[in-house]
XYZ file of C-alpha atoms in Angstrom:
730
model
C -75.335 19.229 -34.085
C -71.648 18.439 -34.580
C -71.065 21.615 -36.514
C -72.905 23.655 -33.866
C -70.703 22.033 -31.184
C -67.459 22.953 -32.947
C -68.678 26.485 -33.541
C -69.634 26.737 -29.881
C -66.200 25.468 -28.767
C -64.498 27.976 -31.053
C -66.551 30.802 -29.571
C -65.911 29.443 -26.074
C -62.135 29.474 -26.661
C -62.202 33.059 -27.983
C -64.153 34.118 -24.902
C -61.652 32.406 -22.522
C -58.512 33.695 -24.247
C -58.407 37.021 -22.309
C -58.637 34.996 -19.076
C -55.885 32.505 -19.963
C -53.574 33.682 -17.161
C -56.395 33.297 -14.656
C -57.045 29.734 -15.859
C -53.326 28.926 -15.535
C -53.144 30.357 -12.004
C -56.012 28.160 -10.848
C -54.290 25.015 -12.176
C -50.918 26.153 -10.803
C -52.292 26.464 -7.280
C -53.792 23.016 -7.574
C -50.472 21.582 -8.679
C -48.623 23.155 -5.765
C -51.116 21.652 -3.349
C -51.090 18.201 -4.931
C -47.351 17.857 -5.754
C -45.306 19.938 -3.286
C -42.176 17.721 -3.754
C -41.816 18.856 -7.371
C -41.592 22.532 -6.436
C -38.553 22.161 -4.175
C -36.380 22.400 -7.295
C -35.921 26.058 -8.143
C -35.393 25.554 -11.872
C -38.566 23.448 -12.109
C -40.562 25.989 -10.129
C -39.328 28.709 -12.487
C -40.275 26.970 -15.750
C -43.617 25.473 -14.566
C -45.743 28.698 -14.852
C -44.409 29.318 -18.368
C -45.112 25.737 -19.401
C -48.627 25.931 -17.932
C -49.375 29.218 -19.706
C -48.198 27.736 -22.998
C -50.416 24.695 -22.416
C -53.474 26.885 -21.774
C -52.744 28.995 -24.852
C -52.162 25.912 -27.019
C -55.372 24.209 -25.887
C -57.491 27.371 -26.473
C -55.908 27.798 -29.911
C -56.668 24.162 -30.683
C -60.333 24.613 -29.703
C -60.720 27.951 -31.478
C -59.209 26.849 -34.796
C -60.498 23.288 -34.737
C -57.080 21.894 -35.598
C -56.454 18.332 -36.722
C -54.900 16.118 -34.051
C -51.869 15.396 -36.247
C -50.955 19.085 -35.977
C -50.793 19.039 -32.163
C -47.328 19.870 -30.788
C -46.222 19.997 -27.171
C -45.312 23.557 -26.119
C -41.516 24.179 -25.826
C -41.722 25.157 -22.161
C -43.541 21.877 -21.407
C -40.704 19.999 -23.131
C -38.192 21.867 -20.982
C -40.287 21.109 -17.888
C -40.108 17.379 -18.636
C -36.377 17.604 -19.336
C -35.721 19.241 -15.972
C -37.818 16.654 -14.154
C -35.707 13.940 -15.765
C -32.509 15.775 -14.877
C -33.488 15.834 -11.215
C -34.487 12.193 -11.230
C -38.178 12.868 -10.625
C -40.014 9.628 -11.497
C -41.915 9.557 -14.776
C -45.094 8.773 -12.834
C -44.867 12.266 -11.361
C -44.617 13.755 -14.859
C -47.725 11.862 -16.007
C -49.566 12.906 -12.872
C -48.725 16.550 -13.607
C -50.279 16.092 -17.033
C -53.428 14.558 -15.608
C -53.823 17.306 -13.042
C -53.206 20.089 -15.581
C -55.688 18.829 -18.114
C -58.313 17.788 -15.589
C -58.070 21.272 -14.057
C -58.485 22.938 -17.456
C -61.379 20.642 -18.378
C -63.213 21.514 -15.187
C -62.889 25.211 -16.014
C -64.004 24.593 -19.633
C -66.974 22.553 -18.382
C -67.954 25.305 -15.957
C -67.758 27.932 -18.705
C -69.807 25.695 -21.043
C -72.595 25.373 -18.481
C -72.518 29.141 -17.950
C -72.824 30.199 -21.611
C -74.639 27.303 -23.328
C -78.328 27.913 -24.032
C -79.613 24.368 -23.792
C -78.903 21.158 -21.962
C -78.562 19.360 -25.261
C -75.696 21.668 -26.315
C -74.077 21.297 -22.913
C -74.120 17.517 -23.193
C -72.855 17.479 -26.771
C -70.117 20.018 -26.009
C -69.019 18.106 -22.893
C -68.667 14.853 -24.825
C -66.767 16.500 -27.687
C -64.549 18.461 -25.338
C -63.693 15.359 -23.297
C -62.784 13.308 -26.376
C -60.660 16.067 -27.836
C -58.957 16.790 -24.489
C -57.986 13.170 -23.897
C -56.601 12.810 -27.420
C -54.704 16.079 -26.971
C -53.276 14.836 -23.670
C -52.251 11.515 -25.212
C -50.373 13.162 -28.083
C -48.617 15.820 -26.022
C -47.821 13.358 -23.197
C -46.318 10.927 -25.709
C -43.968 13.613 -27.019
C -43.096 14.688 -23.500
C -42.377 11.122 -22.359
C -40.011 10.649 -25.319
C -38.128 13.813 -24.298
C -38.157 12.753 -20.651
C -36.785 9.303 -21.445
C -34.107 10.679 -23.760
C -32.977 13.135 -21.097
C -33.137 10.443 -18.446
C -30.979 8.168 -20.573
C -28.455 10.973 -21.015
C -28.485 11.611 -17.261
C -27.967 7.939 -16.522
C -25.156 7.851 -19.054
C -23.551 10.876 -17.392
C -23.964 9.168 -14.048
C -22.336 6.007 -15.381
C -19.501 8.073 -16.842
C -19.115 9.843 -13.495
C -19.062 6.527 -11.630
C -16.508 5.131 -14.079
C -14.416 8.258 -13.715
C -14.622 7.974 -9.944
C -13.538 4.345 -10.205
C -10.552 5.366 -12.323
C -9.550 8.393 -10.231
C -10.161 7.073 -6.725
C -7.853 4.430 -5.307
C -4.940 4.882 -7.707
C -2.528 4.260 -4.829
C -2.544 2.484 -1.500
C -2.140 5.773 0.329
C -4.961 6.707 2.703
C -4.588 10.477 2.439
C -4.266 10.492 -1.330
C -7.292 8.220 -1.751
C -9.392 10.529 0.435
C -8.190 13.539 -1.575
C -9.185 11.786 -4.802
C -12.700 11.352 -3.401
C -12.856 15.042 -2.501
C -11.586 16.094 -5.947
C -14.120 13.956 -7.827
C -16.938 15.259 -5.654
C -15.898 18.890 -6.177
C -15.626 18.384 -9.950
C -19.082 16.867 -10.414
C -21.345 17.218 -7.398
C -20.586 20.017 -4.968
C -18.746 23.253 -4.375
C -17.144 21.934 -1.190
C -16.254 18.353 -0.275
C -14.580 17.325 2.971
C -13.437 13.890 4.147
C -13.038 13.164 7.869
C -11.745 9.870 9.239
C -12.092 8.621 12.783
C -8.818 8.978 14.665
C -9.359 5.506 16.095
C -9.364 4.142 12.540
C -6.162 5.964 11.622
C -4.492 4.664 14.777
C -5.795 1.122 14.199
C -7.713 1.084 17.462
C -11.145 -0.209 18.307
C -13.822 2.461 18.036
C -14.382 3.790 21.526
C -17.655 2.827 23.149
C -17.267 5.345 25.931
C -19.435 8.425 26.295
C -18.612 11.489 24.251
C -18.440 12.254 20.540
C -15.780 10.439 18.531
C -12.771 12.423 17.343
C -12.194 12.846 13.622
C -9.274 14.100 11.575
C -9.817 15.999 8.364
C -7.524 14.342 5.882
C -8.846 15.803 2.607
C -10.982 18.607 1.194
C -11.660 20.240 -2.173
C -13.306 23.600 -2.949
C -14.856 24.950 -6.159
C -17.721 27.171 -7.326
C -16.737 30.041 -5.045
C -17.393 28.151 -1.810
C -15.383 29.328 1.213
C -12.760 27.158 2.824
C -14.137 25.044 5.686
C -13.511 26.052 9.265
C -11.517 22.861 9.933
C -8.181 22.720 8.113
C -6.688 19.593 6.574
C -4.862 17.549 9.190
C -6.784 19.103 12.075
C -8.632 16.963 14.624
C -12.155 17.924 15.671
C -15.430 16.551 17.033
C -19.105 17.142 16.262
C -21.666 17.797 19.016
C -23.482 14.656 20.065
C -26.883 16.008 19.003
C -25.682 17.273 15.594
C -26.577 15.782 12.235
C -23.019 14.585 11.465
C -22.841 12.781 14.814
C -26.161 11.110 14.049
C -24.959 10.012 10.609
C -21.787 8.555 12.164
C -23.815 6.729 14.812
C -26.510 5.312 12.499
C -24.550 4.858 9.299
C -27.444 6.409 7.355
C -26.876 9.292 4.897
C -28.636 12.600 5.386
C -29.658 15.418 3.020
C -30.008 18.868 4.561
C -31.164 22.271 3.390
C -29.471 24.939 5.472
C -30.903 28.447 5.474
C -28.574 31.434 5.433
C -29.913 32.734 8.742
C -29.744 29.350 10.453
C -26.220 28.007 9.932
C -25.550 25.202 12.465
C -22.542 25.423 14.733
C -21.050 22.164 13.435
C -20.772 23.700 9.944
C -19.511 27.117 11.029
C -17.185 26.714 13.986
C -16.248 30.387 14.283
C -18.096 33.710 14.095
C -16.150 34.886 11.032
C -16.811 31.682 9.159
C -20.505 31.872 10.055
C -20.727 35.368 8.515
C -19.108 34.063 5.341
C -21.599 31.224 5.111
C -24.515 33.565 5.647
C -23.310 35.801 2.832
C -23.477 32.856 0.464
C -27.144 32.175 1.237
C -28.856 28.799 1.724
C -26.900 25.585 1.264
C -27.785 22.055 0.279
C -25.664 19.487 2.113
C -25.152 15.746 1.900
C -23.687 13.896 4.876
C -22.456 10.501 3.695
C -20.997 7.951 6.140
C -17.835 6.152 5.050
C -18.144 2.472 5.901
C -16.230 -0.587 4.758
C -16.649 -4.232 5.712
C -19.303 -3.266 8.238
C -17.074 -0.846 10.156
C -17.401 2.962 10.236
C -14.408 4.861 8.908
C -15.549 8.470 8.908
C -17.740 11.009 7.146
C -17.834 12.789 3.771
C -19.637 16.121 3.344
C -20.875 17.517 0.019
C -21.954 21.167 0.207
C -23.568 23.395 -2.433
C -23.896 27.165 -2.239
C -27.164 29.006 -2.852
C -26.515 29.547 -6.579
C -26.683 25.806 -7.247
C -29.719 23.552 -7.209
C -30.312 21.528 -4.063
C -29.271 17.895 -4.076
C -31.934 15.479 -5.304
C -32.496 11.803 -4.553
C -30.433 10.598 -7.495
C -27.504 12.782 -6.495
C -27.756 11.429 -2.974
C -27.549 7.874 -4.351
C -24.683 8.894 -6.626
C -22.761 10.435 -3.725
C -23.386 7.275 -1.689
C -22.097 5.038 -4.441
C -18.954 7.087 -5.004
C -18.343 7.380 -1.262
C -18.865 3.654 -0.666
C -16.346 2.782 -3.369
C -13.916 5.316 -1.953
C -14.443 3.913 1.559
C -13.375 0.439 0.396
C -10.291 1.939 -1.236
C -9.525 3.988 1.884
C -9.885 0.893 4.041
C -7.665 -1.097 1.673
C -5.077 1.677 1.800
C -5.320 1.849 5.588
C -4.961 -1.905 5.971
C -2.090 -1.991 3.500
C -0.326 0.858 5.312
C -0.741 -0.879 8.651
C 0.408 -4.266 7.356
C 3.302 -2.683 5.477
C 4.335 -0.755 8.585
C 4.110 -3.911 10.695
C 6.013 -5.978 8.134
C 8.644 -3.278 7.712
C 9.090 -3.014 11.478
C 9.401 -6.786 11.715
C 11.757 -6.847 8.742
C 14.043 -4.177 10.150
C 14.024 -5.773 13.601
C 15.169 -9.071 12.074
C 17.937 -7.516 9.981
C 21.272 -6.590 11.577
C 20.796 -3.273 13.361
C 24.506 -2.490 13.523
C 26.764 -4.681 11.418
C 29.808 -5.478 13.528
C 32.970 -4.381 11.766
C 35.190 -7.424 11.493
C 38.941 -7.153 11.135
C 38.706 -9.458 8.101
C 36.412 -7.122 6.154
C 35.010 -3.605 6.203
C 31.309 -3.557 5.300
C 28.466 -1.208 4.394
C 24.873 -2.237 3.770
C 21.471 -0.978 2.662
C 17.941 -2.321 2.787
C 15.149 -0.697 0.743
C 11.558 -1.958 1.041
C 9.434 -2.347 -2.049
C 7.577 0.742 -3.303
C 4.861 -1.324 -4.994
C 1.542 -2.580 -3.681
C 3.077 -5.996 -3.126
C 4.427 -4.824 0.221
C 7.550 -5.601 2.192
C 9.390 -8.727 1.105
C 11.822 -11.200 2.628
C 15.206 -9.889 1.509
C 18.010 -10.059 4.072
C 21.756 -9.796 4.523
C 24.107 -10.702 7.332
C 27.747 -10.570 8.426
C 28.710 -13.493 10.683
C 32.099 -13.828 12.443
C 33.603 -17.304 12.177
C 36.524 -19.061 13.778
C 40.046 -18.561 12.530
C 39.532 -14.825 11.850
C 37.165 -15.697 8.989
C 33.851 -14.028 8.258
C 30.677 -15.158 6.485
C 28.775 -12.786 4.179
C 25.170 -13.719 3.464
C 22.406 -12.336 1.276
C 19.042 -13.991 0.657
C 15.544 -13.446 -0.679
C 12.353 -15.165 0.460
C 9.893 -15.406 -2.411
C 6.743 -13.392 -1.658
C 5.797 -10.268 0.258
C 4.108 -9.211 3.451
C 4.271 -10.353 7.036
C 4.620 -14.009 6.113
C 7.673 -13.344 3.960
C 9.244 -11.129 6.633
C 8.667 -13.742 9.338
C 10.053 -16.502 7.131
C 13.097 -14.357 6.452
C 13.723 -14.076 10.184
C 13.518 -17.831 10.613
C 15.949 -18.476 7.760
C 18.397 -15.820 8.962
C 18.387 -17.467 12.401
C 18.916 -20.870 10.782
C 21.889 -19.565 8.768
C 23.499 -18.125 11.903
C 22.974 -21.406 13.742
C 24.464 -23.439 10.908
C 27.353 -20.979 10.586
C 28.226 -21.555 14.238
C 29.117 -25.166 13.476
C 31.490 -24.036 10.709
C 29.952 -25.858 7.765
C 31.303 -25.327 4.276
C 29.051 -23.132 2.075
C 27.598 -26.046 0.088
C 26.911 -28.079 3.245
C 25.316 -25.113 4.938
C 22.954 -24.555 1.992
C 22.084 -28.255 1.993
C 21.026 -28.060 5.640
C 19.207 -24.759 4.977
C 17.336 -26.469 2.137
C 16.162 -29.073 4.650
C 14.992 -26.291 6.959
C 12.881 -24.742 4.174
C 11.365 -28.120 3.283
C 10.483 -28.657 6.944
C 8.856 -25.201 7.053
C 6.855 -26.090 3.948
C 5.449 -29.155 5.665
C 4.437 -27.086 8.670
C 2.529 -24.575 6.543
C -1.265 -24.724 6.324
C -2.818 -25.901 3.101
C -3.788 -23.117 0.729
C -0.919 -20.836 1.694
C 1.861 -19.931 -0.697
C 4.677 -22.458 -0.722
C 7.853 -21.240 0.928
C 10.812 -20.760 -1.385
C 13.950 -18.680 -1.119
C 17.332 -17.974 -2.652
C 20.573 -17.530 -0.730
C 24.222 -16.740 -1.379
C 26.689 -17.765 1.332
C 30.321 -16.647 1.157
C 33.188 -17.215 3.583
C 36.293 -15.033 3.444
C 39.549 -16.130 5.079
C 41.965 -13.211 5.664
C 44.856 -15.611 6.283
C 44.694 -17.472 2.967
C 42.971 -14.464 1.232
C 40.441 -16.868 -0.305
C 36.686 -16.577 -0.635
C 34.476 -19.675 -0.748
C 30.960 -19.226 -2.148
C 27.864 -21.292 -2.806
C 24.562 -20.172 -4.278
C 21.055 -21.552 -3.896
C 19.334 -19.935 -6.869
C 20.862 -16.540 -6.096
C 22.596 -14.212 -8.540
C 26.409 -14.149 -8.286
C 28.141 -11.271 -6.503
C 30.305 -8.657 -8.173
C 34.005 -8.565 -7.364
C 36.142 -5.432 -7.689
C 39.912 -5.634 -7.900
C 41.850 -3.568 -5.337
C 43.489 -0.280 -6.191
C 47.119 -0.458 -7.157
C 49.783 1.880 -5.919
C 49.754 3.944 -9.129
C 45.958 4.382 -9.306
C 44.494 7.832 -8.902
C 41.055 8.698 -7.556
C 39.286 8.551 -10.943
C 41.057 5.403 -12.173
C 38.852 2.583 -13.394
C 39.121 -0.705 -11.514
C 38.461 -4.174 -12.864
C 34.972 -5.495 -12.086
C 33.934 -9.066 -12.798
C 31.288 -11.587 -11.815
C 32.872 -14.947 -10.949
C 31.856 -18.144 -12.691
C 29.787 -19.521 -9.856
C 27.720 -22.731 -10.151
C 24.156 -21.691 -9.295
C 22.298 -24.349 -7.362
C 18.494 -24.682 -7.171
C 16.425 -22.385 -4.958
C 15.856 -23.496 -1.397
C 12.868 -25.757 -0.900
C 13.205 -28.113 -3.873
C 15.291 -30.757 -2.086
C 17.399 -33.600 -3.429
C 19.673 -31.443 -5.594
C 23.308 -30.676 -4.718
C 25.029 -27.350 -4.140
C 28.630 -26.603 -5.081
C 31.285 -24.444 -3.459
C 33.520 -22.295 -5.628
C 36.716 -20.745 -4.300
C 38.430 -17.539 -5.431
C 41.413 -15.582 -4.309
C 40.644 -12.061 -3.103
C 43.677 -9.862 -2.506
C 43.406 -7.369 0.374
C 41.459 -4.295 -0.693
C 39.139 -6.225 -3.018
C 35.447 -5.451 -2.861
C 32.777 -8.100 -2.765
C 29.274 -6.813 -3.634
C 26.324 -9.038 -2.692
C 22.765 -7.984 -3.579
C 19.254 -9.267 -4.238
C 17.565 -9.201 -7.634
C 15.527 -6.093 -6.799
C 18.657 -4.042 -7.489
C 18.984 -5.101 -11.127
C 15.498 -6.233 -12.183
C 13.188 -3.577 -13.619
C 10.338 -3.384 -16.119
C 11.997 -0.444 -17.856
C 15.268 -2.238 -18.699
C 16.728 -5.703 -19.037
C 19.051 -7.331 -16.520
C 22.133 -7.085 -18.744
C 21.740 -3.301 -18.984
C 21.408 -3.079 -15.213
C 24.505 -5.250 -14.681
C 26.448 -2.988 -17.039
C 25.407 0.030 -14.988
C 26.400 -1.790 -11.801
C 29.849 -2.582 -13.169
C 30.311 1.012 -14.366
C 29.510 2.365 -10.900
C 31.813 -0.103 -9.157
C 34.640 0.529 -11.612
C 34.835 4.169 -10.491
C 33.292 3.852 -7.040
C 34.633 6.151 -4.312
C 36.831 4.842 -1.542
C 34.011 5.086 0.977
C 31.818 1.979 1.053
C 28.874 4.032 2.310
C 29.162 6.337 -0.704
C 29.466 3.304 -2.954
C 26.140 1.985 -1.633
C 24.503 5.368 -2.218
C 25.812 5.606 -5.781
C 24.644 2.100 -6.631
C 21.128 2.827 -5.381
C 20.847 6.253 -7.009
C 22.086 4.941 -10.370
C 20.189 1.682 -10.538
C 17.084 2.781 -8.615
C 16.308 6.440 -9.394
C 12.730 5.889 -8.139
C 11.167 3.667 -5.496
C 12.085 0.024 -6.181
C 9.437 -2.342 -7.474
C 10.909 -5.086 -5.283
C 12.828 -5.192 -2.024
C 16.562 -4.573 -2.238
C 19.267 -5.860 0.087
C 22.811 -4.677 -0.619
C 26.039 -5.655 1.165
C 29.434 -4.277 0.132
C 32.576 -5.690 1.791
C 36.219 -4.674 1.388
C 38.633 -7.446 2.278
C 41.616 -7.219 4.559
C 44.491 -9.616 4.934
C 46.504 -10.865 7.867
C 50.240 -10.671 7.145
C 52.837 -13.148 8.304
C 53.542 -11.158 11.462
C 50.074 -12.015 12.752
C 49.987 -15.701 11.838
C 52.321 -18.417 13.095
C 52.181 -22.037 11.891
C 54.054 -25.185 12.974
C 53.825 -28.696 11.555
C 54.032 -31.267 14.360
C 54.816 -34.961 14.280
C 52.366 -37.416 15.795
C 54.535 -37.935 18.910
C 53.545 -37.177 22.535
C 57.001 -35.715 23.109
C 56.169 -32.832 20.785
C 53.640 -31.379 23.256
C 56.332 -29.612 25.278
C 57.832 -28.304 22.037
C 54.429 -26.890 21.046
C 54.204 -25.091 24.375
C 57.627 -23.516 23.757
C 56.574 -22.388 20.282
C 53.454 -20.789 21.724
C 55.345 -19.014 24.509
C 57.988 -17.658 22.131
C 55.330 -16.358 19.741
C 53.448 -14.613 22.551
C 56.679 -12.947 23.622
C 57.200 -11.731 20.050
C 53.697 -10.292 20.047
C 54.082 -8.707 23.480
C 51.413 -10.907 25.017
C 53.422 -12.614 27.741
C 50.492 -12.148 30.137
C 48.548 -14.742 28.155
C 51.373 -17.297 28.208
C 50.106 -19.534 31.014
C 46.572 -19.940 29.608
C 47.733 -20.196 26.010
C 50.364 -22.843 26.745
C 47.807 -24.867 28.660
C 45.301 -24.622 25.783
C 47.951 -25.549 23.213
C 49.072 -28.473 25.321
C 45.546 -29.886 25.626
C 44.666 -29.388 21.929
C 47.896 -30.929 20.649
C 47.608 -33.834 23.076
C 44.032 -34.441 21.909
C 45.111 -34.435 18.250
C 47.983 -36.865 18.888
C 45.845 -39.239 20.963
C 42.681 -39.286 18.834
C 43.608 -37.765 15.472
C 45.797 -38.604 12.499
C 48.805 -37.048 10.859
C 49.553 -34.508 9.610
C 49.079 -32.315 12.689
C 49.504 -28.566 12.559
C 49.448 -25.829 15.189
C 48.459 -22.319 14.121
C 48.199 -19.120 16.174
C 46.355 -16.075 14.810
C 46.579 -12.612 16.292
C 43.634 -10.478 15.318
C 41.121 -8.728 17.532
C 41.415 -11.894 19.615
C 44.047 -14.587 20.011
C 43.117 -17.854 18.315
C 44.884 -21.184 18.747
C 44.083 -23.894 16.177
C 45.211 -27.508 15.958
C 44.318 -29.438 12.806
C 44.665 -33.147 11.990
C 43.491 -35.551 9.306
C 40.804 -37.251 11.388
C 37.131 -36.382 10.976
C 36.239 -37.539 14.499
C 34.884 -34.558 16.416
C 35.729 -34.135 20.108
C 33.072 -33.382 22.663
C 32.842 -32.364 26.267
C 32.093 -35.067 28.830
C 32.098 -35.274 32.590
C 35.167 -37.264 33.750
C 34.654 -39.749 36.592
C 36.859 -39.769 39.692
C 39.380 -42.355 38.490
C 39.325 -41.474 34.743
C 42.730 -40.613 33.321
C 41.302 -38.368 30.547
C 38.232 -36.385 29.659
C 39.225 -33.157 31.413
C 41.231 -31.420 28.672
C 38.410 -29.908 26.642
C 36.633 -28.930 29.849
C 39.713 -26.893 30.832
C 39.865 -25.335 27.372
C 36.194 -24.378 27.562
C 36.674 -22.809 30.999
C 39.823 -20.872 30.167
C 38.851 -19.450 26.760
C 36.063 -17.245 25.453
C 35.004 -19.609 22.654
C 36.053 -22.977 21.328
C 34.815 -25.331 18.669
C 35.473 -27.679 15.796
C 35.203 -27.166 12.076
C 35.534 -29.861 9.436
C 37.113 -29.628 6.027
C 37.958 -32.066 3.271
C 41.359 -32.813 4.851
C 40.035 -33.507 8.358
C 39.131 -31.193 11.226
C 40.345 -28.147 13.129
C 39.899 -27.635 16.877
C 40.157 -23.995 17.825
C 39.996 -21.876 20.960
C 39.733 -18.103 21.160
C 40.905 -15.796 23.950
C 40.023 -12.156 24.397
C 43.003 -9.804 24.591
C 43.003 -7.548 27.677
C 42.450 -3.872 26.924
C 45.901 -3.048 28.305
C 47.411 -5.137 25.500
C 44.883 -4.239 22.794
C 47.233 -1.989 20.827
C 49.447 -4.907 19.905
C 46.559 -6.859 18.431
C 45.736 -4.478 15.603
C 45.922 -6.366 12.338
C 46.928 -4.446 9.217
C 44.500 -4.174 6.285
């Protein structure tokens, strides 16, 4: 009976061979009805009839020739069918279901033909059993081969996806620039996923505002787009602001935060995609489109929308590509949000930094200055570098440069507090080392006020005081690099002559904030016309060169620097920092001036009350020589009170000095360290009114201490009518 069954099956197969296409059509219709989701992919729909025809032909050939099961091979088109299913991310369960439906459909037709042509029920039963056993074994062998191909292709697809995700991670977010990050997202999408990619961000996000809850669609700005594969340019240009209708798909995606996959027919292009008649005609000419609308969200807040568009020549997006686009877009959204936050914080810190720095450095008669501040170009953000020029008593001037360790708003705010502290301490005329000691205490106090877990405050500072009368410069450093000093031009120098540049031997104290360690003041003579260059370490520190090389470059520039201090600053920055600096840079260049003997008058006075009238005469005669007789009454009164105070409460030696600069300064020094102070005199008190008179009659007054004692000074403004006589030579 077995032989008769095999002969019957062979005859049955030969009889069905002319009707193979009809058998395949029946199964194909069944597949379309049972698995409509598989047929939405055009390439799968194209290869499926071929694969089915090859299956029918292979099964009939197997039955007709009675082949051994080891010789069974899956038809090539069926292998390609499985490969394409894997490429589109169709689950393997769908592939196995296709196999079951195909072979069950063929078996039903074979059974029906067996019943029609078999002569006996016994042959029908035997043939049915044999056919079922052979069919299931055939399905097992061909399905096994197909699953291996499917899995191999799926592994390759997943590997490509991983490579694409890794590439996106490497290409997106290379900088903390919002626009560039969005463009990187668009470029990656256009290279791997779509013919057109656009990135729109909410204008409220770009302006750092709360998303509006009022009625009406939110406004977006297109900040990036990329086109490939012959797709037309979008209707909205980069940088343009637009809105989507409230009932449109993009508006719904923005509102819900859920991605959407659309198939857009050529004759039904929505208005939100084609915003003009000409652009709509162009889209229609390209045929149907497959579109992904992916929301951009970060930290639970909406940022905008990314669109991925394919033209009709490409396959529609599948589920895996939707997930891939979501993953890439979500990573890009975090980078965009980081860039946006960094830009906002940097802008805020830079605004704060610039507001705390001197807006217009007052030109002092003691020095001519030029300055620059460059914020960091790295991701670290704005730092705490600062500089300052502070007028002091006795025609002197303080030059300051400092650097708060760290970056961001905290560093900028700390810088402002330290700059204010330096100005306050400078007002009481402390020596450089004493000032840094008090500033060190300020930093330690700020450290104690900081919350736990925050970076410890630390800073460096260089404080220099230049005296145009003695032509000396006193400096002290708290962990800061020494300044550069440039000798003045001599009479025989020409424009290109090289000047001597040197860095003084300055004892470098510890950075501010350590406490308990001393600072030292060094003193140097600076002839008029010398240049003093103060800067922070960002000017000379670089990863591409060592500090010594940078200092050599700095000295070379200063040796042949132009006469203009502004041009000197520009040349220093262009030579030492050809690109954006990795750290903040503060630069202060000062050219010293001197006061000659015609603008300074000094008298040594004995500790005798009778000398007060003599001091008044000296003052009056000197004012007459300077052409300032109008100030005689006030000046003589001030001199009288200051000299009397020194004789009564101070110690010898006593000296009277008058300085004519932009203002008229009267100074009386003595060897006592006791500081005077204002007090309210009672009705019958014989003293206590002198300093009150001085304070009322002059613009400023004060006391400064030195190692020899103290100096009491008072400063008067010179009336504009007499201003020409007060000009001090450089």
